[in-house]
GROMACS .gro file of C-alpha atoms in nm:
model
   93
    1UNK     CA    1  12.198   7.572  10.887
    2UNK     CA    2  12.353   7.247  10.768
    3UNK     CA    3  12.095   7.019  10.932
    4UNK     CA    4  11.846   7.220  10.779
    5UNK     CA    5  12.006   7.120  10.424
    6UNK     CA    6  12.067   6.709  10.524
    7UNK     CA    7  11.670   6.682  10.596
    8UNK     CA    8  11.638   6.822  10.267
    9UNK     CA    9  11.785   6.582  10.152
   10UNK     CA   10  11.664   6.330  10.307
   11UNK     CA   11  11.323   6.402  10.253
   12UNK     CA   12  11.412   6.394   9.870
   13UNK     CA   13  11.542   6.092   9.912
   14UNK     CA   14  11.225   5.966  10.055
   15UNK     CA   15  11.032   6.073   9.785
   16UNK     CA   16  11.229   5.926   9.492
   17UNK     CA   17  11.210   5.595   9.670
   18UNK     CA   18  10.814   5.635   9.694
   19UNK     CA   19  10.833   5.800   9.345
   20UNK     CA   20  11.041   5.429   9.269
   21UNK     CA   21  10.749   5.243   9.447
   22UNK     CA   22  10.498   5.402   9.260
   23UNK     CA   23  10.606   5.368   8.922
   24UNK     CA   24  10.634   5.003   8.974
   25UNK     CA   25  10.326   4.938   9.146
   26UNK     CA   26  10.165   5.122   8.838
   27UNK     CA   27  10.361   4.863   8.609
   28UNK     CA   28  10.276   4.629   8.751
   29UNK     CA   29   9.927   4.732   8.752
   30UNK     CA   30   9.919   4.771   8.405
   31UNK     CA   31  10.105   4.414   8.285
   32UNK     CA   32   9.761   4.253   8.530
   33UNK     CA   33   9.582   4.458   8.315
   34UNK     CA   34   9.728   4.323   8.003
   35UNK     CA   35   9.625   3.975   8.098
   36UNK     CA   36   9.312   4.036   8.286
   37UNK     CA   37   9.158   4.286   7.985
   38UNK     CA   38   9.374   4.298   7.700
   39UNK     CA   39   9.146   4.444   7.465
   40UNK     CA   40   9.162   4.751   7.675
   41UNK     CA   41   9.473   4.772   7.779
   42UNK     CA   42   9.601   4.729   7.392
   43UNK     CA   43   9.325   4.984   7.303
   44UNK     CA   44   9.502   5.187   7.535
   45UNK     CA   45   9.857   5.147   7.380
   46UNK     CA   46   9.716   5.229   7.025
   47UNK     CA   47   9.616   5.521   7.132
   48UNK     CA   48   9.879   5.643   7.364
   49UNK     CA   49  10.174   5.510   7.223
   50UNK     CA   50  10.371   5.349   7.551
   51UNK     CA   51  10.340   5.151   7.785
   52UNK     CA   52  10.378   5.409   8.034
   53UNK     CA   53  10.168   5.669   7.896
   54UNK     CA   54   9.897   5.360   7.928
   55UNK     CA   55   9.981   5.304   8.273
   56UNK     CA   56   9.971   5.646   8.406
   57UNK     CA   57   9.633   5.697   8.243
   58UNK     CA   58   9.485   5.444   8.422
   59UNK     CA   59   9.643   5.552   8.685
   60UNK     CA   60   9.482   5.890   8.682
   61UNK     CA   61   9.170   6.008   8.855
   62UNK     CA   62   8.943   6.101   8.613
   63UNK     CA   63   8.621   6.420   8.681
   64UNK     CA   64   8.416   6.198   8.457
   65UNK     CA   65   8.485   5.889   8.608
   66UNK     CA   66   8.353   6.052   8.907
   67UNK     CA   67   8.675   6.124   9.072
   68UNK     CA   68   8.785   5.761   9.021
   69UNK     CA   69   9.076   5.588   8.811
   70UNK     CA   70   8.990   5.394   8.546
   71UNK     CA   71   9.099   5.068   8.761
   72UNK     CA   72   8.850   5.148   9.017
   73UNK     CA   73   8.563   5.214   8.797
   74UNK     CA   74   8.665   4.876   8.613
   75UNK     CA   75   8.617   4.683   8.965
   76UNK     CA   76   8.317   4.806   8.980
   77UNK     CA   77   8.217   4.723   8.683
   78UNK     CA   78   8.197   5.023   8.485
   79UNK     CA   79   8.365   4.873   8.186
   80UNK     CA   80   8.177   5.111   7.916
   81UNK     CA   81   8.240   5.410   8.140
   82UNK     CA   82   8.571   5.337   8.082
   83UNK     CA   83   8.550   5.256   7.721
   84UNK     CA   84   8.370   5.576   7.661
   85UNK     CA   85   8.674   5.769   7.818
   86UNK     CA   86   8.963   5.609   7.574
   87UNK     CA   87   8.772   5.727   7.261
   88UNK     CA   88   8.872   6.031   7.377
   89UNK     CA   89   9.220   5.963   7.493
   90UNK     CA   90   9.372   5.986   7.191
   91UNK     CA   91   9.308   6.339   7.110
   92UNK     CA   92   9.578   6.422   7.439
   93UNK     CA   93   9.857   6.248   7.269
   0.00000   0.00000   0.00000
């Protein structure tokens, strides 16, 4: 029964170090973002309030984005698809 526990816990510890990975790949993401498109990006702090909350938005995938976050729809160049979703953003704050 103890094995059973130790791959618990590795397997947790796998996660937290993708978990790790993740948030800064998504920080990372997010300080391009800043440089590349700052008028959305700071549109995007205005309304959410943190960095973070920002990042994880864009993150996201989004139903009216057609399944896609709002970095993929910006490489393709769906930059008022994307505008048209942040007037709404604020109202989840």
């Amino acid at each position: 029964m103890r094995t059973t526990k130790f791959r618990f816990e590795d397997i947790a510890s796998e996660m937290a170090k993708v978990e790790a990975l993740r948030d800064q790949a998504r920080m990372k993401a997010f300080g391009q973002l800043e440089n590349c498109a700052a008028t959305i990006a700071g549109m995007l702090l205005q309304l959410l309030g943190s960095r973070d909350r920002a990042a994880r938005w864009m993150c996201m995938r989004q139903r009216s984005l057609g399944g896609r976050t709002a970095y993929e729809a910006l490489a393709e160049g769906d930059f008022d698809l994307v505008w048209d979703q942040m007037v709404g953003v604020g109202d989840f704050r």
